[in-house]
């Protein structure tokens, strides 16, 4: 059985829901994972913000506006009075539920419950629509099988058993619709797999049922060899190794969530990225195969801060790096890139919440300098160290751009550069020309 995930953009309007419905009614049995309709989760976050700030009027205004949007979707989506009525009642109950939270104490627990409503609604709408069309479909409630353990990690054994039970309740159904992103935690409370987590849901389900394929459907044509919003002549990448996809996902190619790769990779289930706007295009196949000697793609990540710690005490001293890393660890700030010399170390971070405290602590160990508004550009492909020429090629493409850090050798699949954000466009265009033109 295949698992198909459709993101928020793919179910973002009544029209899009109809198109997805057409795509999934092909007679084959499948599990379909849906995100909330696009913009919904952000709006639910906004509602929660107002409630944290004890402003129920602010929250209510947004709740009413969102409910109104859904009423319009329903009007457009359903043809029969019967299903319109069913859907309107469903929407009303979800929004009344959200409104109930404007009266009481608001904590993280209540926020998670509110955030779960987006996927609960999108899947219910799709299921009603399929039924109105006469398709064979049923809802699998994610809150009954998707679960994290005490370390907030998905619990594969539990997921597998409970999902199996859910499937056995509805044998012979063609389309099993389920919610991405939402789950329960080890205490049975409603929780989620972090923003963008619907891809993770699809991957976990794929591993749990030993799916033949996991398909991630979005609104662009698979992974591109460069960012199509910046570089004109990008082409879709047809095949990627899981590790290459992981590098790209971390460094900005947002069409696949990084967490989704691990379960599929370990279960050796291919992940295919497909385009809802062009369903017959081949998309991108991600598997455990490597294409030898090939550079696949370039990706970039903005809002990076570089920190340099220079110290003569580092010279011939052991334990210096540990002290530096411990400071970042104590502020739960993860380091993306790292470069060292005999007298200094540079690191990059993307979370600057505790930057001032980190800098204060680092100053105990050396002279600290900070560069903000930087950008990581990462080149991905079969970059095993014995292959020659790739470093030269990428460096040559960046010869006119000031490069703050270079990281190579951390994995077999990537070389990363830290540059100024203002140079990103030029860097991506030049790399595209050097690495992909006429090849
Ligand atoms: P989905 O709902 O399918 O998960 P999202 O709502 O997460 O999609 O939004 C992803 C959107 O961001 C897509 O519309 C895509 O066009 C755009 N996007 C973000 N980063 C990139 C990138 N590096 N390359 C191409 N498109 C991107
Ligand atoms: N709806 C959630 C979000 O916007 C999960 C997802 O779309 O993957 O983050
Ligand atoms: Mg998404």
Short mmCIF file of C-alpha atoms and ligand atoms in Angstrom, two decimals:
data_model
loop_
_atom_site.label_atom_id
_atom_site.label_comp_id
_atom_site.label_asym_id
_atom_site.label_seq_id
_atom_site.Cartn_x
_atom_site.Cartn_y
_atom_site.Cartn_z
CA UNK A 1 0.00 0.00 0.00
CA UNK A 2 1.18 3.56 -0.74
CA UNK A 3 1.07 6.56 1.58
CA UNK A 4 0.27 9.91 -0.06
CA UNK A 5 0.74 13.22 1.77
CA UNK A 6 -0.80 16.44 0.50
CA UNK A 7 0.48 19.68 2.03
CA UNK A 8 -1.44 22.77 3.00
CA UNK A 9 -0.96 24.39 -0.40
CA UNK A 10 -2.36 21.28 -2.13
CA UNK A 11 -5.60 21.43 -0.13
CA UNK A 12 -5.62 25.22 0.20
CA UNK A 13 -8.98 25.88 -1.50
CA UNK A 14 -12.18 24.07 -2.47
CA UNK A 15 -10.82 23.77 -6.01
CA UNK A 16 -7.59 22.22 -4.78
CA UNK A 17 -9.46 19.74 -2.58
CA UNK A 18 -11.46 18.65 -5.63
CA UNK A 19 -8.27 18.15 -7.63
CA UNK A 20 -6.70 16.06 -4.87
CA UNK A 21 -9.90 14.00 -4.61
CA UNK A 22 -9.66 13.25 -8.32
CA UNK A 23 -6.01 12.26 -7.96
CA UNK A 24 -6.61 9.80 -5.15
CA UNK A 25 -9.63 8.00 -6.58
CA UNK A 26 -7.84 5.63 -8.92
CA UNK A 27 -9.10 2.35 -7.51
CA UNK A 28 -5.91 1.60 -5.55
CA UNK A 29 -6.00 1.22 -1.79
CA UNK A 30 -3.99 3.96 -0.04
CA UNK A 31 -3.50 6.03 3.07
CA UNK A 32 -3.81 9.79 2.46
CA UNK A 33 -2.22 12.18 4.95
CA UNK A 34 -3.40 15.79 4.88
CA UNK A 35 -2.05 19.03 6.31
CA UNK A 36 -4.35 21.81 7.41
CA UNK A 37 -5.53 24.08 4.57
CA UNK A 38 -2.73 26.58 3.93
CA UNK A 39 -2.57 29.48 6.35
CA UNK A 40 -4.76 27.73 8.92
CA UNK A 41 -2.03 26.58 11.31
CA UNK A 42 -0.49 30.07 11.26
CA UNK A 43 -3.88 31.55 12.09
CA UNK A 44 -4.37 29.06 14.92
CA UNK A 45 -0.96 30.10 16.28
CA UNK A 46 -2.10 33.72 16.11
CA UNK A 47 -5.30 32.89 17.99
CA UNK A 48 -3.23 31.16 20.68
CA UNK A 49 -0.97 34.23 20.94
CA UNK A 50 -3.98 36.41 21.72
CA UNK A 51 -5.16 33.92 24.31
CA UNK A 52 -1.74 33.77 25.98
CA UNK A 53 -1.90 37.55 26.15
CA UNK A 54 -5.37 37.32 27.75
CA UNK A 55 -7.04 39.14 24.89
CA UNK A 56 -10.16 37.06 24.11
CA UNK A 57 -11.65 39.81 21.90
CA UNK A 58 -8.57 39.72 19.66
CA UNK A 59 -8.79 35.92 19.52
CA UNK A 60 -12.52 35.93 18.78
CA UNK A 61 -12.12 38.32 15.90
CA UNK A 62 -9.66 35.98 14.18
CA UNK A 63 -11.69 32.88 15.05
CA UNK A 64 -14.80 34.40 13.45
CA UNK A 65 -12.87 35.42 10.36
CA UNK A 66 -11.38 31.95 9.95
CA UNK A 67 -14.78 30.31 10.45
CA UNK A 68 -16.19 32.59 7.78
CA UNK A 69 -13.46 31.50 5.35
CA UNK A 70 -14.32 27.86 5.98
CA UNK A 71 -18.02 28.51 5.39
CA UNK A 72 -17.11 29.91 1.99
CA UNK A 73 -14.95 26.86 1.23
CA UNK A 74 -17.86 24.59 2.12
CA UNK A 75 -20.23 26.49 -0.11
CA UNK A 76 -17.86 26.03 -3.02
CA UNK A 77 -16.88 22.45 -2.27
CA UNK A 78 -20.15 20.61 -1.84
CA UNK A 79 -22.90 20.17 -4.41
CA UNK A 80 -25.65 18.72 -2.23
CA UNK A 81 -27.56 20.36 0.62
CA UNK A 82 -27.05 17.20 2.67
CA UNK A 83 -23.24 17.37 2.63
CA UNK A 84 -23.18 21.17 2.92
CA UNK A 85 -25.21 20.79 6.11
CA UNK A 86 -22.97 18.01 7.46
CA UNK A 87 -19.83 20.03 6.76
CA UNK A 88 -21.26 23.23 8.26
CA UNK A 89 -22.18 21.38 11.44
CA UNK A 90 -18.71 19.87 11.62
CA UNK A 91 -17.06 23.30 11.18
CA UNK A 92 -19.34 24.85 13.78
CA UNK A 93 -18.46 22.24 16.36
CA UNK A 94 -14.71 22.77 15.82
CA UNK A 95 -14.98 26.54 16.00
CA UNK A 96 -17.27 26.45 19.05
CA UNK A 97 -14.65 24.24 20.66
CA UNK A 98 -11.90 26.76 19.84
CA UNK A 99 -14.08 29.58 21.19
CA UNK A 100 -14.51 27.70 24.48
CA UNK A 101 -10.79 28.28 25.16
CA UNK A 102 -11.23 32.04 25.24
CA UNK A 103 -12.83 31.82 28.66
CA UNK A 104 -10.31 29.85 30.68
CA UNK A 105 -6.71 29.63 31.67
CA UNK A 106 -4.51 29.24 28.59
CA UNK A 107 -1.40 27.05 28.62
CA UNK A 108 0.73 25.04 26.22
CA UNK A 109 -1.75 22.19 26.61
CA UNK A 110 -4.68 24.27 25.33
CA UNK A 111 -2.54 25.67 22.53
CA UNK A 112 -1.78 22.15 21.25
CA UNK A 113 -5.49 21.36 21.23
CA UNK A 114 -6.19 24.49 19.18
CA UNK A 115 -3.36 23.75 16.74
CA UNK A 116 -4.81 20.27 16.14
CA UNK A 117 -8.07 21.65 14.76
CA UNK A 118 -6.60 22.57 11.34
CA UNK A 119 -5.83 18.97 10.34
CA UNK A 120 -9.02 17.65 11.96
CA UNK A 121 -11.05 20.02 9.79
CA UNK A 122 -9.18 19.52 6.49
CA UNK A 123 -9.45 15.73 6.72
CA UNK A 124 -13.14 15.84 7.67
CA UNK A 125 -13.85 18.09 4.68
CA UNK A 126 -11.96 15.81 2.30
CA UNK A 127 -13.70 12.73 3.67
CA UNK A 128 -17.18 14.28 3.27
CA UNK A 129 -16.30 15.44 -0.23
CA UNK A 130 -15.13 11.96 -1.25
CA UNK A 131 -18.27 10.44 0.19
CA UNK A 132 -20.44 12.97 -1.62
CA UNK A 133 -18.70 11.91 -4.83
CA UNK A 134 -19.50 8.28 -4.03
CA UNK A 135 -15.88 7.26 -3.36
CA UNK A 136 -14.97 4.65 -0.78
CA UNK A 137 -13.24 6.55 2.03
CA UNK A 138 -12.95 6.57 5.79
CA UNK A 139 -11.18 8.70 8.41
CA UNK A 140 -8.37 7.16 10.46
CA UNK A 141 -8.11 9.33 13.59
CA UNK A 142 -4.41 10.17 14.05
CA UNK A 143 -5.03 10.87 17.73
CA UNK A 144 -5.86 7.15 18.14
CA UNK A 145 -2.57 5.81 16.76
CA UNK A 146 0.09 8.54 16.35
CA UNK A 147 2.01 8.84 19.58
CA UNK A 148 5.26 10.17 21.02
CA UNK A 149 7.13 8.66 23.96
CA UNK A 150 8.56 10.25 27.11
CA UNK A 151 11.44 11.74 25.09
CA UNK A 152 8.92 13.34 22.71
CA UNK A 153 10.07 10.95 19.96
CA UNK A 154 7.53 8.99 17.89
CA UNK A 155 6.88 5.53 19.32
CA UNK A 156 7.12 3.18 16.28
CA UNK A 157 5.87 0.05 18.09
CA UNK A 158 2.75 1.78 19.40
CA UNK A 159 2.07 3.48 16.05
CA UNK A 160 2.37 0.21 14.16
CA UNK A 161 0.03 -1.76 16.47
CA UNK A 162 -2.63 0.92 16.81
CA UNK A 163 -2.62 1.82 13.13
CA UNK A 164 -3.03 -1.85 12.26
CA UNK A 165 -6.06 -2.00 14.56
CA UNK A 166 -7.56 1.08 12.93
CA UNK A 167 -7.08 -0.38 9.44
CA UNK A 168 -8.65 -3.68 10.51
CA UNK A 169 -11.77 -1.79 11.62
CA UNK A 170 -12.37 -0.78 7.99
CA UNK A 171 -11.24 -3.57 5.67
CA UNK A 172 -11.56 -3.11 1.92
CA UNK A 173 -11.89 0.67 1.96
CA UNK A 174 -10.11 2.38 -0.97
CA UNK A 175 -9.02 5.65 0.66
CA UNK A 176 -8.00 5.97 4.30
CA UNK A 177 -7.79 9.67 5.14
CA UNK A 178 -5.76 10.75 8.14
CA UNK A 179 -4.38 13.87 9.79
CA UNK A 180 -0.74 14.83 9.43
CA UNK A 181 1.14 16.66 12.18
CA UNK A 182 -1.09 15.82 15.16
CA UNK A 183 -0.49 13.13 17.76
CA UNK A 184 -0.74 12.36 21.46
CA UNK A 185 2.20 12.48 23.83
CA UNK A 186 3.27 9.82 26.35
CA UNK A 187 0.62 11.10 28.79
CA UNK A 188 -2.18 10.83 26.24
CA UNK A 189 -2.44 14.60 25.77
CA UNK A 190 -2.96 16.14 22.35
CA UNK A 191 0.37 17.18 20.87
CA UNK A 192 2.02 17.61 17.47
CA UNK A 193 5.14 16.65 15.51
CA UNK A 194 6.31 20.29 15.18
CA UNK A 195 5.50 22.73 12.42
CA UNK A 196 5.60 21.20 8.98
CA UNK A 197 5.31 17.77 10.62
CA UNK A 198 2.79 16.25 8.21
CA UNK A 199 5.64 14.90 6.11
CA UNK A 200 6.90 13.18 9.25
CA UNK A 201 3.46 11.62 9.79
CA UNK A 202 3.53 10.22 6.25
CA UNK A 203 6.99 8.77 6.76
CA UNK A 204 6.09 7.21 10.13
CA UNK A 205 2.96 5.65 8.64
CA UNK A 206 4.97 4.41 5.66
CA UNK A 207 7.41 2.66 7.99
CA UNK A 208 4.59 1.32 10.20
CA UNK A 209 2.73 -0.40 7.34
CA UNK A 210 5.86 -1.21 5.30
CA UNK A 211 4.46 0.86 2.44
CA UNK A 212 5.66 0.31 -1.12
CA UNK A 213 6.18 4.08 -1.51
CA UNK A 214 5.67 7.35 0.37
CA UNK A 215 4.52 10.21 -1.84
CA UNK A 216 4.86 13.83 -0.75
CA UNK A 217 2.63 15.97 -2.93
CA UNK A 218 3.23 19.71 -2.99
CA UNK A 219 2.69 22.63 -5.33
CA UNK A 220 6.07 22.61 -7.05
CA UNK A 221 7.76 20.03 -9.23
CA UNK A 222 9.87 18.01 -6.79
CA UNK A 223 13.22 19.26 -5.54
CA UNK A 224 14.93 21.66 -7.89
CA UNK A 225 18.66 21.91 -8.45
CA UNK A 226 18.43 25.47 -7.15
CA UNK A 227 15.85 27.76 -5.56
CA UNK A 228 13.30 28.50 -8.33
CA UNK A 229 12.38 31.73 -6.56
CA UNK A 230 15.89 33.07 -7.15
CA UNK A 231 17.38 31.29 -10.12
CA UNK A 232 15.47 31.32 -13.42
CA UNK A 233 16.77 28.20 -15.11
CA UNK A 234 16.32 25.54 -12.44
CA UNK A 235 15.46 21.98 -13.29
CA UNK A 236 13.85 19.35 -11.08
CA UNK A 237 16.20 16.77 -9.61
CA UNK A 238 14.87 13.34 -10.52
CA UNK A 239 16.78 11.24 -8.03
CA UNK A 240 18.37 11.86 -4.63
CA UNK A 241 19.99 9.75 -1.94
CA UNK A 242 18.25 10.07 1.45
CA UNK A 243 21.37 11.81 2.79
CA UNK A 244 21.36 14.30 -0.08
CA UNK A 245 17.69 15.00 0.56
CA UNK A 246 18.45 15.46 4.27
CA UNK A 247 21.17 18.03 3.51
CA UNK A 248 18.84 19.90 1.17
CA UNK A 249 15.93 19.80 3.58
CA UNK A 250 18.04 21.25 6.41
CA UNK A 251 19.50 23.94 4.23
CA UNK A 252 16.35 25.46 2.94
CA UNK A 253 14.64 23.38 0.25
CA UNK A 254 11.43 23.54 2.20
CA UNK A 255 9.44 21.08 0.15
CA UNK A 256 10.44 18.12 2.31
CA UNK A 257 10.59 18.30 6.08
CA UNK A 258 13.96 17.01 7.39
CA UNK A 259 12.43 14.77 10.06
CA UNK A 260 10.57 12.78 7.44
CA UNK A 261 13.71 11.25 5.97
CA UNK A 262 14.88 9.03 8.82
CA UNK A 263 11.95 6.61 9.20
CA UNK A 264 11.73 6.06 5.44
CA UNK A 265 15.49 5.63 5.09
CA UNK A 266 15.67 3.00 7.85
CA UNK A 267 12.65 1.12 6.55
CA UNK A 268 14.16 1.46 3.04
CA UNK A 269 10.91 2.87 1.62
CA UNK A 270 11.36 5.22 -1.33
CA UNK A 271 9.96 8.71 -0.96
CA UNK A 272 8.67 10.38 -4.09
CA UNK A 273 8.09 14.14 -4.29
CA UNK A 274 5.27 14.97 -6.66
CA UNK A 275 3.57 18.08 -7.98
CA UNK A 276 -0.17 18.55 -7.49
CA UNK A 277 -0.18 21.16 -10.27
CA UNK A 278 1.32 18.67 -12.72
CA UNK A 279 0.37 15.21 -11.51
CA UNK A 280 1.85 13.29 -14.41
CA UNK A 281 5.38 14.74 -13.99
CA UNK A 282 7.84 12.17 -12.62
CA UNK A 283 8.85 14.27 -9.58
CA UNK A 284 11.85 13.42 -7.41
CA UNK A 285 12.63 9.92 -6.21
CA UNK A 286 14.50 9.70 -2.88
CA UNK A 287 16.02 6.35 -2.03
CA UNK A 288 19.16 4.66 -0.74
CA UNK A 289 20.79 4.82 -4.19
CA UNK A 290 23.62 7.25 -5.01
CA UNK A 291 24.28 8.60 -8.49
CA UNK A 292 28.05 8.36 -8.70
CA UNK A 293 30.07 11.53 -9.16
CA UNK A 294 27.13 13.84 -9.66
CA UNK A 295 26.40 17.23 -8.11
CA UNK A 296 22.68 17.35 -7.54
CA UNK A 297 21.58 20.66 -6.14
CA UNK A 298 22.28 23.90 -4.32
CA UNK A 299 20.24 25.21 -1.40
CA UNK A 300 20.52 28.23 0.87
CA UNK A 301 19.43 29.17 4.37
CA UNK A 302 19.07 32.79 5.52
CA UNK A 303 19.17 34.46 8.91
CA UNK A 304 22.42 32.89 9.97
CA UNK A 305 24.71 34.43 12.58
CA UNK A 306 28.42 33.66 12.61
CA UNK A 307 30.43 33.81 15.82
CA UNK A 308 34.23 33.74 15.98
CA UNK A 309 36.11 33.01 19.18
CA UNK A 310 39.82 33.77 18.90
CA UNK A 311 42.15 32.80 21.68
CA UNK A 312 45.85 32.23 22.07
CA UNK A 313 44.78 29.89 24.88
CA UNK A 314 43.44 27.54 22.23
CA UNK A 315 46.93 26.95 20.87
CA UNK A 316 48.02 23.45 21.92
CA UNK A 317 45.28 23.37 24.56
CA UNK A 318 42.86 20.49 24.86
CA UNK A 319 39.30 20.90 25.99
CA UNK A 320 38.88 24.34 24.43
CA UNK A 321 36.25 23.25 21.92
CA UNK A 322 34.34 21.38 24.58
CA UNK A 323 34.05 24.53 26.67
CA UNK A 324 32.84 26.49 23.69
CA UNK A 325 30.26 23.85 22.72
CA UNK A 326 29.02 23.55 26.29
CA UNK A 327 28.06 27.21 26.25
CA UNK A 328 25.88 26.71 23.17
CA UNK A 329 24.42 23.56 24.67
CA UNK A 330 23.51 25.27 27.92
CA UNK A 331 21.38 27.73 25.93
CA UNK A 332 19.79 24.97 23.78
CA UNK A 333 21.26 26.57 20.70
CA UNK A 334 22.40 24.22 18.01
CA UNK A 335 25.39 24.91 15.83
CA UNK A 336 25.04 24.50 12.05
CA UNK A 337 28.52 25.07 10.62
CA UNK A 338 31.88 24.95 12.32
CA UNK A 339 35.42 25.82 11.20
CA UNK A 340 38.56 25.72 13.29
CA UNK A 341 42.11 26.98 13.12
CA UNK A 342 44.94 26.68 15.65
CA UNK A 343 43.97 29.94 17.31
CA UNK A 344 40.27 30.27 16.74
CA UNK A 345 36.95 28.69 16.00
CA UNK A 346 33.99 30.00 14.03
CA UNK A 347 30.50 28.61 14.31
CA UNK A 348 27.17 29.52 12.79
CA UNK A 349 23.76 29.45 14.45
CA UNK A 350 20.25 30.19 13.23
CA UNK A 351 18.55 30.61 16.59
CA UNK A 352 19.64 33.89 18.18
CA UNK A 353 17.22 33.83 21.12
CA UNK A 354 20.09 33.59 23.61
CA UNK A 355 22.77 35.29 21.55
CA UNK A 356 23.65 37.91 24.16
CA UNK A 357 24.03 35.38 26.98
CA UNK A 358 26.10 33.12 24.70
CA UNK A 359 28.41 35.99 23.73
CA UNK A 360 28.82 36.99 27.38
CA UNK A 361 29.87 33.48 28.33
CA UNK A 362 32.16 33.04 25.32
CA UNK A 363 34.07 36.19 26.22
CA UNK A 364 35.59 34.28 29.15
CA UNK A 365 37.52 32.20 26.62
CA UNK A 366 38.66 34.65 23.96
CA UNK A 367 37.94 37.61 21.74
CA UNK A 368 34.48 37.26 20.24
CA UNK A 369 33.22 38.76 16.98
CA UNK A 370 29.77 38.41 15.46
CA UNK A 371 28.55 38.65 11.85
CA UNK A 372 24.79 38.87 11.38
CA UNK A 373 22.58 38.56 8.29
CA UNK A 374 24.64 35.74 6.88
CA UNK A 375 23.51 32.86 4.71
CA UNK A 376 24.58 29.24 4.34
CA UNK A 377 24.85 28.02 0.77
CA UNK A 378 25.13 24.29 0.48
CA UNK A 379 26.09 22.22 -2.55
CA UNK A 380 24.84 18.65 -2.46
CA UNK A 381 25.84 15.61 -4.44
CA UNK A 382 28.22 12.67 -4.44
CA UNK A 383 31.10 14.60 -2.85
CA UNK A 384 33.11 11.69 -1.56
CA UNK A 385 36.60 12.96 -0.85
CA UNK A 386 38.35 10.79 -3.42
CA UNK A 387 36.38 12.47 -6.20
CA UNK A 388 38.47 15.35 -7.51
CA UNK A 389 37.50 18.70 -8.92
CA UNK A 390 34.22 19.46 -7.18
CA UNK A 391 35.66 21.76 -4.52
CA UNK A 392 37.55 23.70 -7.19
CA UNK A 393 34.42 24.08 -9.29
CA UNK A 394 32.29 25.39 -6.45
CA UNK A 395 35.04 27.72 -5.22
CA UNK A 396 35.52 29.03 -8.71
CA UNK A 397 31.83 29.89 -8.93
CA UNK A 398 32.17 31.93 -5.75
CA UNK A 399 35.42 33.65 -6.71
CA UNK A 400 33.89 37.16 -6.67
CA UNK A 401 31.93 36.69 -3.46
CA UNK A 402 33.31 37.23 0.06
CA UNK A 403 33.19 33.85 1.82
CA UNK A 404 33.18 33.86 5.62
CA UNK A 405 33.39 30.09 6.26
CA UNK A 406 33.75 26.88 4.26
CA UNK A 407 32.80 23.45 5.56
CA UNK A 408 33.70 20.29 3.69
CA UNK A 409 34.21 16.69 4.76
CA UNK A 410 31.46 16.60 7.38
CA UNK A 411 29.51 14.22 5.20
CA UNK A 412 30.07 12.59 1.83
CA UNK A 413 27.31 14.63 0.35
CA UNK A 414 27.89 18.30 0.93
CA UNK A 415 30.09 21.37 0.89
CA UNK A 416 28.78 24.49 2.63
CA UNK A 417 29.74 28.14 2.39
CA UNK A 418 28.83 30.97 4.71
CA UNK A 419 28.35 34.23 2.85
CA UNK A 420 26.48 37.50 3.37
CA UNK A 421 22.74 37.34 2.80
CA UNK A 422 23.06 40.21 0.33
CA UNK A 423 25.34 38.02 -1.83
CA UNK A 424 22.99 35.02 -1.86
CA UNK A 425 21.34 35.73 -5.19
CA UNK A 426 24.66 36.23 -6.98
CA UNK A 427 26.08 33.09 -5.35
CA UNK A 428 23.13 30.87 -6.29
CA UNK A 429 23.10 32.18 -9.85
CA UNK A 430 26.82 31.73 -10.29
CA UNK A 431 26.78 28.22 -8.81
CA UNK A 432 23.88 27.33 -11.06
CA UNK A 433 25.83 28.45 -14.10
CA UNK A 434 29.05 26.74 -13.08
CA UNK A 435 27.55 23.45 -11.92
CA UNK A 436 24.44 22.85 -13.98
CA UNK A 437 24.48 24.81 -17.24
CA UNK A 438 24.61 22.69 -20.39
CA UNK A 439 24.96 19.48 -18.45
P1 LIG B 1 3.02 22.17 1.68
O1 LIG B 1 1.73 22.72 2.10
O2 LIG B 1 2.97 21.39 0.40
O3 LIG B 1 3.75 21.47 2.79
P2 LIG B 1 4.03 24.58 2.49
O4 LIG B 1 2.74 25.16 2.89
O5 LIG B 1 4.94 24.06 3.52
O6 LIG B 1 3.82 23.43 1.38
O7 LIG B 1 4.78 25.65 1.66
C1 LIG B 1 5.80 25.33 0.84
C2 LIG B 1 5.82 26.44 -0.15
O8 LIG B 1 7.06 27.12 -0.07
C3 LIG B 1 5.66 25.93 -1.53
O9 LIG B 1 4.60 26.63 -2.11
C4 LIG B 1 6.94 26.26 -2.24
O10 LIG B 1 6.63 26.88 -3.46
C5 LIG B 1 7.65 27.24 -1.34
N1 LIG B 1 9.12 27.01 -1.12
C6 LIG B 1 9.74 27.19 0.05
N2 LIG B 1 11.07 26.93 -0.05
C7 LIG B 1 11.30 26.55 -1.30
C8 LIG B 1 12.48 26.14 -2.02
N3 LIG B 1 13.68 26.09 -1.48
N4 LIG B 1 12.32 25.80 -3.26
C9 LIG B 1 11.12 25.86 -3.82
N5 LIG B 1 10.00 26.25 -3.20
C10 LIG B 1 10.06 26.59 -1.97
N1 LIG B 2 -0.23 22.27 9.38
C1 LIG B 2 1.05 22.13 10.01
C2 LIG B 2 1.91 23.34 9.76
O1 LIG B 2 1.50 24.23 9.05
C3 LIG B 2 1.76 20.87 9.60
C4 LIG B 2 2.10 20.77 8.14
O2 LIG B 2 1.54 21.48 7.31
O3 LIG B 2 2.93 19.92 7.81
O4 LIG B 2 2.98 23.41 10.28
MG1 LIG B 3 3.91 22.34 4.83
#
